[in-house]
CSV table of C-alpha atoms and ligand atoms in Angstrom, one decimal:
chain,number,residue,atom,x,y,z
A,10,UNK,CA,-35.7,-114.6,169.8
A,11,UNK,CA,-33.9,-113.2,166.0
A,12,UNK,CA,-34.0,-109.7,165.6
A,13,UNK,CA,-36.6,-109.2,163.0
A,14,UNK,CA,-37.5,-105.6,164.3
A,15,UNK,CA,-38.5,-102.9,161.9
A,16,UNK,CA,-35.9,-101.5,160.2
A,17,UNK,CA,-35.6,-97.8,160.4
A,18,UNK,CA,-33.1,-96.3,157.6
A,19,UNK,CA,-33.3,-97.7,153.8
A,20,UNK,CA,-31.7,-100.6,152.5
A,21,UNK,CA,-28.6,-99.6,151.8
A,22,UNK,CA,-28.2,-101.9,147.7
A,23,UNK,CA,-24.6,-100.6,147.2
A,24,UNK,CA,-23.7,-102.1,150.0
A,25,UNK,CA,-25.7,-105.8,149.5
A,26,UNK,CA,-24.1,-105.6,146.3
A,27,UNK,CA,-20.7,-105.9,147.1
A,28,UNK,CA,-21.0,-109.3,148.9
A,29,UNK,CA,-22.1,-110.6,146.3
A,30,UNK,CA,-19.1,-111.3,143.6
A,31,UNK,CA,-21.3,-112.9,141.3
A,32,UNK,CA,-23.0,-109.8,140.6
A,33,UNK,CA,-19.8,-108.6,139.0
A,34,UNK,CA,-20.2,-110.2,135.9
A,35,UNK,CA,-21.3,-109.7,133.0
A,36,UNK,CA,-24.1,-111.7,130.4
A,37,UNK,CA,-23.5,-111.9,126.9
A,38,UNK,CA,-21.6,-108.1,127.3
A,39,UNK,CA,-24.4,-106.6,129.8
A,40,UNK,CA,-24.0,-106.2,133.4
A,41,UNK,CA,-25.9,-109.4,134.7
A,42,UNK,CA,-29.4,-108.3,135.8
A,43,UNK,CA,-30.6,-111.3,138.0
A,44,UNK,CA,-34.8,-111.5,138.1
A,45,UNK,CA,-34.9,-114.7,138.7
A,46,UNK,CA,-34.2,-115.7,142.2
A,47,UNK,CA,-37.5,-117.1,143.1
A,48,UNK,CA,-36.2,-119.8,141.4
A,49,UNK,CA,-32.8,-119.7,143.5
A,50,UNK,CA,-30.7,-116.2,144.8
A,51,UNK,CA,-26.9,-115.4,144.5
A,52,UNK,CA,-25.0,-116.0,147.2
A,53,UNK,CA,-23.0,-113.8,149.6
A,54,UNK,CA,-19.1,-113.8,150.1
A,55,UNK,CA,-19.9,-115.1,154.0
A,56,UNK,CA,-22.1,-117.7,153.2
A,57,UNK,CA,-19.6,-119.2,150.4
A,58,UNK,CA,-16.8,-118.7,153.1
A,59,UNK,CA,-18.3,-120.2,155.3
A,60,UNK,CA,-19.2,-123.1,153.7
A,61,UNK,CA,-15.4,-123.4,152.7
A,62,UNK,CA,-14.8,-122.9,156.8
A,63,UNK,CA,-16.6,-125.9,156.8
A,64,UNK,CA,-14.6,-127.7,154.6
A,65,UNK,CA,-11.1,-126.7,155.4
A,66,UNK,CA,-11.6,-126.7,159.2
A,67,UNK,CA,-14.5,-128.9,160.4
A,68,UNK,CA,-15.2,-132.0,157.9
A,69,UNK,CA,-16.2,-135.2,159.4
A,70,UNK,CA,-19.1,-137.5,159.7
A,71,UNK,CA,-21.3,-135.9,162.6
A,72,UNK,CA,-23.3,-137.6,165.4
A,73,UNK,CA,-21.5,-140.6,165.1
A,74,UNK,CA,-17.3,-139.1,166.1
A,75,UNK,CA,-15.8,-140.1,169.4
A,76,UNK,CA,-12.7,-137.9,168.1
A,77,UNK,CA,-12.7,-133.6,167.8
A,78,UNK,CA,-12.9,-133.5,164.1
A,79,UNK,CA,-16.6,-135.4,164.9
A,80,UNK,CA,-17.0,-134.1,167.4
A,81,UNK,CA,-16.7,-130.5,165.8
A,82,UNK,CA,-19.1,-131.4,162.5
A,83,UNK,CA,-22.1,-132.7,165.2
A,84,UNK,CA,-21.3,-129.0,167.4
A,85,UNK,CA,-21.4,-127.0,163.6
A,86,UNK,CA,-24.4,-128.7,161.9
A,87,UNK,CA,-26.6,-128.9,165.6
A,88,UNK,CA,-25.9,-124.5,165.8
A,89,UNK,CA,-27.2,-124.6,161.9
A,90,UNK,CA,-30.5,-126.5,163.4
A,91,UNK,CA,-30.7,-123.8,166.3
A,92,UNK,CA,-30.0,-120.9,164.0
A,93,UNK,CA,-32.7,-121.8,161.0
A,94,UNK,CA,-35.2,-122.3,164.0
A,95,UNK,CA,-34.4,-118.6,165.8
A,96,UNK,CA,-34.6,-117.5,162.1
A,97,UNK,CA,-38.1,-119.0,161.8
A,98,UNK,CA,-38.8,-118.3,165.6
A,99,UNK,CA,-39.4,-121.9,166.2
A,100,UNK,CA,-38.3,-124.0,168.6
A,101,UNK,CA,-35.4,-125.8,167.6
A,102,UNK,CA,-36.5,-129.8,168.3
A,103,UNK,CA,-39.0,-129.1,165.2
A,104,UNK,CA,-36.2,-128.8,162.8
A,105,UNK,CA,-35.8,-130.9,160.5
A,106,UNK,CA,-33.1,-130.7,158.4
A,107,UNK,CA,-33.8,-131.9,154.4
A,108,UNK,CA,-32.4,-131.0,150.7
A,109,UNK,CA,-35.3,-129.2,149.8
A,110,UNK,CA,-38.8,-127.3,150.2
A,111,UNK,CA,-39.8,-130.6,147.4
A,112,UNK,CA,-38.2,-132.7,149.7
A,113,UNK,CA,-39.7,-131.3,153.2
A,114,UNK,CA,-43.5,-132.1,151.6
A,115,UNK,CA,-43.0,-135.0,150.4
A,116,UNK,CA,-42.0,-136.1,153.8
A,117,UNK,CA,-45.0,-134.8,155.0
A,118,UNK,CA,-47.2,-136.5,152.1
A,119,UNK,CA,-45.4,-139.3,153.2
A,120,UNK,CA,-45.2,-139.8,156.7
A,121,UNK,CA,-48.0,-138.3,157.8
A,122,UNK,CA,-51.3,-137.6,155.4
A,123,UNK,CA,-50.3,-141.3,154.1
A,124,UNK,CA,-49.5,-143.3,157.2
A,125,UNK,CA,-51.6,-141.3,159.8
A,126,UNK,CA,-54.7,-140.5,157.6
A,127,UNK,CA,-57.5,-143.2,156.8
A,128,UNK,CA,-59.7,-143.3,154.0
A,129,UNK,CA,-62.3,-141.4,153.2
A,130,UNK,CA,-60.3,-138.0,154.6
A,131,UNK,CA,-59.7,-135.3,152.7
A,132,UNK,CA,-56.9,-132.5,152.8
A,133,UNK,CA,-57.7,-128.8,151.0
A,134,UNK,CA,-55.3,-127.5,148.9
A,135,UNK,CA,-55.2,-124.3,146.6
A,136,UNK,CA,-54.9,-124.0,142.3
A,137,UNK,CA,-52.1,-121.8,142.4
A,138,UNK,CA,-49.3,-124.6,144.4
A,139,UNK,CA,-46.1,-125.4,143.1
A,140,UNK,CA,-46.1,-129.2,142.1
A,141,UNK,CA,-43.8,-129.7,145.0
A,142,UNK,CA,-46.5,-128.6,147.3
A,143,UNK,CA,-49.3,-130.5,145.3
A,144,UNK,CA,-47.9,-133.9,143.4
A,145,UNK,CA,-46.9,-135.5,146.6
A,146,UNK,CA,-50.2,-135.1,148.2
A,147,UNK,CA,-51.8,-136.6,145.0
A,148,UNK,CA,-49.3,-139.5,145.4
A,149,UNK,CA,-50.7,-139.8,149.4
A,150,UNK,CA,-54.2,-139.5,148.7
A,151,UNK,CA,-53.6,-142.5,145.7
A,152,UNK,CA,-52.1,-144.6,148.3
A,153,UNK,CA,-54.0,-144.0,151.5
A,154,UNK,CA,-57.6,-143.7,149.7
A,155,UNK,CA,-57.4,-140.1,150.7
A,156,UNK,CA,-59.4,-137.2,148.2
A,157,UNK,CA,-58.0,-133.7,147.4
A,158,UNK,CA,-59.6,-131.1,147.1
A,159,UNK,CA,-58.7,-127.4,146.1
A,160,UNK,CA,-59.4,-123.2,147.4
A,161,UNK,CA,-59.4,-122.0,144.3
A,162,UNK,CA,-58.0,-118.3,142.8
A,163,UNK,CA,-59.8,-114.8,141.8
A,164,UNK,CA,-59.0,-113.3,138.6
A,165,UNK,CA,-57.1,-110.9,141.0
A,166,UNK,CA,-54.6,-113.6,141.6
A,167,UNK,CA,-56.0,-113.7,145.5
A,168,UNK,CA,-56.9,-116.7,147.1
A,169,UNK,CA,-60.9,-117.4,146.5
A,170,UNK,CA,-61.6,-117.7,150.4
A,171,UNK,CA,-65.7,-117.5,150.3
A,172,UNK,CA,-65.7,-122.1,151.0
A,173,UNK,CA,-63.0,-122.1,153.9
A,174,UNK,CA,-65.2,-122.9,156.1
A,175,UNK,CA,-67.1,-125.5,154.1
A,176,UNK,CA,-64.0,-126.8,152.7
A,177,UNK,CA,-62.5,-127.1,155.9
A,178,UNK,CA,-65.1,-129.3,157.6
A,179,UNK,CA,-65.2,-132.9,158.4
A,180,UNK,CA,-63.7,-135.0,157.1
A,181,UNK,CA,-60.4,-132.6,156.3
A,182,UNK,CA,-57.9,-133.0,157.8
A,183,UNK,CA,-55.0,-130.7,157.1
A,184,UNK,CA,-55.1,-128.2,154.6
A,185,UNK,CA,-51.5,-127.5,152.4
A,186,UNK,CA,-50.6,-124.1,150.9
A,187,UNK,CA,-47.9,-121.8,149.8
A,188,UNK,CA,-47.6,-118.8,151.6
A,189,UNK,CA,-46.7,-116.7,148.6
A,190,UNK,CA,-46.8,-117.8,145.3
A,191,UNK,CA,-44.4,-118.2,143.2
A,192,UNK,CA,-46.1,-117.3,140.2
A,193,UNK,CA,-48.6,-114.6,140.8
A,194,UNK,CA,-46.6,-112.9,143.7
A,195,UNK,CA,-49.7,-113.9,146.0
A,196,UNK,CA,-49.2,-114.0,149.8
A,197,UNK,CA,-52.0,-115.9,151.5
A,198,UNK,CA,-53.8,-114.4,154.3
A,199,UNK,CA,-52.3,-117.2,157.0
A,200,UNK,CA,-53.1,-116.3,160.2
A,201,UNK,CA,-57.1,-116.2,159.0
A,202,UNK,CA,-56.6,-119.4,156.6
A,203,UNK,CA,-54.8,-121.3,160.5
A,204,UNK,CA,-57.3,-119.5,162.4
A,205,UNK,CA,-60.1,-120.7,160.2
A,206,UNK,CA,-58.5,-124.3,160.4
A,207,UNK,CA,-58.0,-125.1,163.7
A,208,UNK,CA,-61.7,-124.0,165.0
A,209,UNK,CA,-62.0,-127.3,163.2
A,210,UNK,CA,-59.1,-129.0,164.2
A,211,UNK,CA,-57.9,-129.2,160.7
A,212,UNK,CA,-53.5,-129.6,160.3
A,213,UNK,CA,-52.0,-126.2,158.3
A,214,UNK,CA,-48.6,-126.5,156.3
A,215,UNK,CA,-47.4,-123.7,154.9
A,216,UNK,CA,-45.4,-124.2,151.9
A,217,UNK,CA,-42.9,-121.2,152.9
A,218,UNK,CA,-40.2,-121.6,149.7
A,219,UNK,CA,-41.4,-117.8,148.5
A,220,UNK,CA,-41.3,-115.9,152.1
A,221,UNK,CA,-39.3,-116.6,154.7
A,222,UNK,CA,-36.4,-115.5,152.1
A,223,UNK,CA,-38.2,-112.7,151.8
A,224,UNK,CA,-39.9,-111.5,155.1
A,225,UNK,CA,-40.2,-111.8,158.8
A,226,UNK,CA,-41.7,-115.5,159.7
A,227,UNK,CA,-42.5,-116.8,162.8
A,228,UNK,CA,-43.7,-119.6,163.8
A,229,UNK,CA,-45.3,-119.1,166.8
A,230,UNK,CA,-46.8,-116.3,165.2
A,231,UNK,CA,-48.5,-118.0,162.3
A,232,UNK,CA,-49.3,-121.5,164.5
A,233,UNK,CA,-48.9,-123.2,161.8
A,234,UNK,CA,-48.1,-126.8,162.1
A,235,UNK,CA,-46.1,-127.6,159.2
A,236,UNK,CA,-43.3,-125.0,157.3
A,237,UNK,CA,-41.3,-125.7,154.9
A,238,UNK,CA,-38.7,-124.4,152.8
A,239,UNK,CA,-35.6,-124.0,150.9
A,240,UNK,CA,-31.7,-122.3,152.5
A,241,UNK,CA,-30.7,-122.0,148.5
A,242,UNK,CA,-33.7,-119.5,147.7
A,243,UNK,CA,-33.0,-117.4,150.7
A,244,UNK,CA,-29.1,-116.8,149.9
A,245,UNK,CA,-27.6,-120.2,151.9
A,246,UNK,CA,-26.3,-123.1,149.2
A,247,UNK,CA,-28.3,-125.2,147.3
A,248,UNK,CA,-28.6,-128.8,148.9
A,249,UNK,CA,-29.9,-127.9,152.7
A,250,UNK,CA,-33.7,-127.4,153.0
A,251,UNK,CA,-36.2,-127.2,156.1
A,252,UNK,CA,-39.3,-128.9,157.6
A,253,UNK,CA,-40.5,-127.3,160.8
A,254,UNK,CA,-43.0,-129.3,162.5
A,255,UNK,CA,-44.5,-129.6,166.2
A,256,UNK,CA,-42.4,-132.2,167.7
A,257,UNK,CA,-45.4,-133.5,168.7
A,258,UNK,CA,-46.1,-134.5,165.2
A,259,UNK,CA,-43.1,-135.9,164.2
A,260,UNK,CA,-43.4,-138.0,167.3
A,261,UNK,CA,-46.2,-139.4,165.5
A,262,UNK,CA,-44.9,-139.9,162.5
A,263,UNK,CA,-43.0,-142.8,160.9
A,264,UNK,CA,-40.2,-142.3,159.7
A,265,UNK,CA,-38.9,-141.3,155.8
A,266,UNK,CA,-36.6,-142.5,155.1
A,267,UNK,CA,-34.4,-145.7,156.9
A,268,UNK,CA,-30.4,-145.7,157.5
A,269,UNK,CA,-27.9,-145.4,159.5
A,270,UNK,CA,-28.0,-142.2,162.1
A,271,UNK,CA,-32.0,-142.8,162.7
A,272,UNK,CA,-32.3,-145.7,164.6
A,273,UNK,CA,-32.0,-146.4,168.3
A,274,UNK,CA,-31.4,-149.8,168.1
A,275,UNK,CA,-31.1,-152.8,165.3
A,276,UNK,CA,-31.6,-156.0,165.2
A,277,UNK,CA,-31.9,-158.5,162.1
A,278,UNK,CA,-35.9,-158.8,162.3
A,279,UNK,CA,-36.7,-155.0,163.4
A,280,UNK,CA,-35.5,-151.4,164.4
A,281,UNK,CA,-36.4,-148.7,167.2
A,282,UNK,CA,-36.0,-145.1,165.8
A,283,UNK,CA,-33.7,-142.4,167.3
A,284,UNK,CA,-35.6,-139.0,168.7
A,285,UNK,CA,-37.1,-136.2,167.1
A,286,UNK,CA,-35.5,-134.6,164.9
A,287,UNK,CA,-33.4,-137.1,163.9
A,288,UNK,CA,-35.5,-139.9,163.1
A,289,UNK,CA,-36.1,-138.3,160.0
A,290,UNK,CA,-32.7,-137.6,158.8
A,291,UNK,CA,-31.2,-140.3,157.7
A,292,UNK,CA,-27.6,-141.4,156.2
A,293,UNK,CA,-24.8,-138.6,156.4
A,294,UNK,CA,-26.4,-135.1,155.8
A,295,UNK,CA,-25.5,-132.2,154.2
A,296,UNK,CA,-23.1,-130.5,157.0
A,297,UNK,CA,-21.3,-128.0,154.5
A,298,UNK,CA,-25.1,-125.9,153.9
A,299,UNK,CA,-26.4,-126.1,156.4
A,300,UNK,CA,-23.4,-124.3,158.1
A,301,UNK,CA,-23.9,-122.0,155.1
A,302,UNK,CA,-27.9,-122.0,155.8
A,303,UNK,CA,-26.6,-120.7,159.1
A,304,UNK,CA,-24.3,-118.0,157.7
A,305,UNK,CA,-27.3,-117.3,155.4
A,306,UNK,CA,-29.7,-116.7,158.3
A,307,UNK,CA,-26.9,-114.0,160.4
A,308,UNK,CA,-26.5,-112.6,156.9
A,309,UNK,CA,-30.4,-112.0,156.2
A,310,UNK,CA,-30.6,-111.0,159.8
A,311,UNK,CA,-28.1,-108.8,160.1
A,312,UNK,CA,-29.7,-106.6,156.9
A,313,UNK,CA,-32.4,-106.9,158.5
A,314,UNK,CA,-35.9,-108.8,157.2
A,315,UNK,CA,-38.7,-106.1,157.0
A,316,UNK,CA,-35.6,-103.5,155.3
A,317,UNK,CA,-35.2,-106.7,152.4
A,318,UNK,CA,-39.7,-106.8,152.3
A,319,UNK,CA,-39.5,-103.1,152.3
A,320,UNK,CA,-36.7,-102.9,149.5
A,321,UNK,CA,-39.0,-105.4,147.5
A,322,UNK,CA,-41.6,-103.9,147.4
A,323,UNK,CA,-40.1,-100.1,146.4
A,324,UNK,CA,-39.1,-102.5,143.3
A,325,UNK,CA,-42.1,-104.7,143.1
A,326,UNK,CA,-44.2,-101.3,142.9
A,327,UNK,CA,-42.0,-100.2,140.5
A,328,UNK,CA,-41.6,-103.0,138.3
A,329,UNK,CA,-46.1,-103.1,137.8
A,330,UNK,CA,-45.3,-99.3,137.0
A,331,UNK,CA,-42.1,-100.7,134.0
A,332,UNK,CA,-44.7,-103.1,132.5
A,333,UNK,CA,-47.6,-101.3,132.3
A,334,UNK,CA,-46.0,-99.0,129.8
A,335,UNK,CA,-44.9,-102.0,127.9
A,336,UNK,CA,-47.5,-102.1,124.6
A,337,UNK,CA,-48.9,-105.3,124.8
A,338,UNK,CA,-48.3,-106.8,127.8
A,339,UNK,CA,-50.3,-108.6,130.5
A,340,UNK,CA,-49.4,-108.7,134.1
A,341,UNK,CA,-50.7,-111.6,136.3
A,342,UNK,CA,-51.6,-111.5,139.7
A,343,UNK,CA,-52.3,-109.1,142.2
A,344,UNK,CA,-51.6,-105.3,141.1
A,345,UNK,CA,-51.2,-103.1,144.4
A,346,UNK,CA,-48.4,-104.1,146.8
A,347,UNK,CA,-51.5,-104.4,149.9
A,348,UNK,CA,-50.6,-108.9,149.4
A,349,UNK,CA,-48.1,-109.8,146.9
A,350,UNK,CA,-44.6,-110.1,147.3
A,351,UNK,CA,-42.2,-109.8,144.4
A,352,UNK,CA,-42.9,-112.4,141.9
A,353,UNK,CA,-44.6,-111.0,138.8
A,354,UNK,CA,-45.9,-112.9,135.5
A,355,UNK,CA,-46.0,-111.6,132.6
A,356,UNK,CA,-46.8,-112.5,128.9
A,357,UNK,CA,-46.1,-109.6,125.8
A,358,UNK,CA,-48.8,-110.3,123.4
A,359,UNK,CA,-48.2,-112.3,120.4
A,360,UNK,CA,-44.7,-113.6,121.4
A,361,UNK,CA,-43.6,-116.6,123.4
A,362,UNK,CA,-42.6,-116.2,127.1
A,363,UNK,CA,-39.5,-118.1,125.5
A,364,UNK,CA,-38.9,-115.6,123.0
A,365,UNK,CA,-39.5,-113.1,125.8
A,366,UNK,CA,-36.6,-114.5,128.2
A,367,UNK,CA,-34.7,-115.4,124.9
A,368,UNK,CA,-34.5,-111.8,123.9
A,369,UNK,CA,-33.9,-110.8,127.7
A,370,UNK,CA,-30.8,-112.8,128.1
A,371,UNK,CA,-29.7,-111.5,125.8
A,372,UNK,CA,-29.8,-107.5,126.8
A,373,UNK,CA,-27.9,-109.5,130.0
A,374,UNK,CA,-31.9,-109.8,132.0
A,375,UNK,CA,-32.2,-113.2,133.6
A,376,UNK,CA,-36.0,-113.7,134.0
A,377,UNK,CA,-37.8,-117.0,134.5
A,378,UNK,CA,-39.7,-118.1,132.0
A,379,UNK,CA,-42.4,-121.0,131.4
A,380,UNK,CA,-45.1,-123.0,133.7
A,381,UNK,CA,-43.2,-122.6,136.9
A,382,UNK,CA,-44.1,-126.1,138.0
A,383,UNK,CA,-47.4,-124.9,138.5
A,384,UNK,CA,-49.8,-126.1,135.4
A,385,UNK,CA,-52.7,-126.2,136.5
A,386,UNK,CA,-52.3,-122.3,137.9
A,387,UNK,CA,-51.4,-122.0,134.1
A,388,UNK,CA,-54.6,-123.6,133.3
A,389,UNK,CA,-56.5,-121.1,135.4
A,390,UNK,CA,-54.6,-118.3,133.9
A,391,UNK,CA,-56.2,-119.7,130.7
A,392,UNK,CA,-51.3,-119.8,129.6
A,393,UNK,CA,-49.4,-121.6,127.8
A,394,UNK,CA,-46.4,-119.9,130.3
A,395,UNK,CA,-45.4,-116.7,131.2
A,396,UNK,CA,-42.8,-114.6,132.1
A,397,UNK,CA,-41.2,-113.8,135.6
A,398,UNK,CA,-39.0,-111.2,137.5
A,399,UNK,CA,-38.8,-111.7,141.0
A,400,UNK,CA,-36.4,-109.3,143.0
A,401,UNK,CA,-34.3,-109.7,145.9
A,402,UNK,CA,-32.4,-107.5,148.5
A,403,UNK,CA,-29.4,-107.0,145.9
A,404,UNK,CA,-31.6,-105.4,142.9
A,405,UNK,CA,-31.4,-102.1,142.3
A,406,UNK,CA,-34.3,-99.3,140.5
A,407,UNK,CA,-32.0,-99.6,137.6
A,408,UNK,CA,-32.4,-103.1,137.3
A,409,UNK,CA,-35.7,-102.6,136.9
A,410,UNK,CA,-35.5,-100.0,134.4
A,411,UNK,CA,-32.8,-102.1,132.2
A,412,UNK,CA,-35.4,-105.1,132.7
A,413,UNK,CA,-38.4,-102.3,130.5
A,414,UNK,CA,-35.9,-101.2,128.0
A,415,UNK,CA,-34.6,-105.1,127.1
A,416,UNK,CA,-39.3,-105.1,126.6
A,417,UNK,CA,-38.4,-103.3,124.4
A,418,UNK,CA,-36.2,-104.6,122.3
A,419,UNK,CA,-38.9,-107.8,122.4
A,420,UNK,CA,-41.2,-105.1,121.1
A,421,UNK,CA,-39.6,-103.9,118.4
A,422,UNK,CA,-37.9,-107.2,117.4
A,423,UNK,CA,-41.4,-108.9,117.3
A,424,UNK,CA,-43.3,-105.5,115.7
B,518,LIG,N1,-42.8,-124.4,146.7
B,518,LIG,C1,-42.9,-123.6,145.9
B,518,LIG,C2,-43.9,-122.2,146.3
B,518,LIG,C3,-41.4,-123.1,144.9
B,518,LIG,O1,-41.4,-122.1,144.7
B,518,LIG,C4,-40.9,-123.6,144.5
B,518,LIG,C5,-39.1,-123.4,144.1
B,518,LIG,C6,-40.4,-125.0,145.9
B,518,LIG,C7,-42.1,-125.2,146.6
B,518,LIG,C8,-39.7,-126.0,145.0
B,518,LIG,O2,-38.9,-125.7,145.7
B,518,LIG,P1,-37.4,-127.0,145.8
B,518,LIG,O3,-36.3,-126.1,146.5
B,518,LIG,O4,-37.8,-128.2,146.7
B,518,LIG,O5,-37.2,-127.2,144.5
B,518,LIG,N2,-39.8,-122.7,142.8
B,518,LIG,C9,-39.3,-122.4,141.4
B,518,LIG,C10,-39.5,-121.3,140.7
B,518,LIG,O6,-40.2,-120.7,141.5
B,518,LIG,N3,-38.7,-121.0,139.9
B,518,LIG,O7,-37.6,-122.6,140.1
B,518,LIG,C11,-38.4,-122.8,141.2
């Protein structure tokens, strides 16, 4: 298993920051304060180097060559698969390389829900899902005659589990939910939900886009059936996403895309499929991105995910305190650190979130503003949009103070 042992010394942020070239730049005459890692993280030099080294030293297409480079590229790609599996403490044959979380969830919705479920079967989601964990299920439901139902969200941002057993009863076949909300930061009590779901023979699909980068996540421990995440949110390059699924489920699922690399035999009339997980990897994969993702796993584990998580919670506590001090700021989501991570949404009264984001940018502070691909959650919160600050291992307490000062500027401009 990967080194996710309990961290002892605090994280050395200055050393971490030195690993990220982009953090040296300025924005609008100010040092960059990057508080948008929930959208995508920045990349350390070791990840950039690993991707470069792949192209400079090994580049060839995979799974087809008899030549040396082809074999090296295949080794690099397959060892990246092993590395990612270790990172999430899961069997490697369940790791499918895709582009991102969105593609991974579409694969489950298309090849499992649409193909293997029956009309009338139910899928349960929550009110706080990213569109990536909602729209694919809507498409599958429409095409296969499935129904959707939803866990709701309490005013404090926690999931309302009071009717969980009712929702997991027949005809429910699968529940899919985010481990950590990208808007509210809420962390779902997944172990309890998985245990309850399995008692009802309901499969669990976890959208781990906002958890795998930030805390130790063990598939074996969670005991989930599907887990999706994006390499670009965990210091890896864009273009490498992961679906982990129980291999026996992947065996039963028909292919998602057809083409090269995913077949065993092809005649003009019909084809048979390659083994799992290759059956789901049609066409030339992004080997460079997979290599970078493996380097990102090394990078995060060398620091220690417990240590990263602790650092982020300290920053989040500071962030919540700073936001509370600014006049007219409303924070959405849990106020305590017990069940939350470092994505914090807020609004400044009387100021549109986009204006907040634009003024913060003038001060060099990057936050996201909008509906965060969670329009149903915006409706639940009764807001059109929010501003969102999200922290990662390279952020400092001084940067949180810089956000506070820049919000003071927002207040000054809008009186
Ligand atoms: N699920 C969650 C919980 C997410 O936060 C995101 C991206 C996705 C799925 C989709 O990830 P992708 O890599 O396939 O695009 N979230 C955000 C965000 O909060 N701001 O920009 C992207």
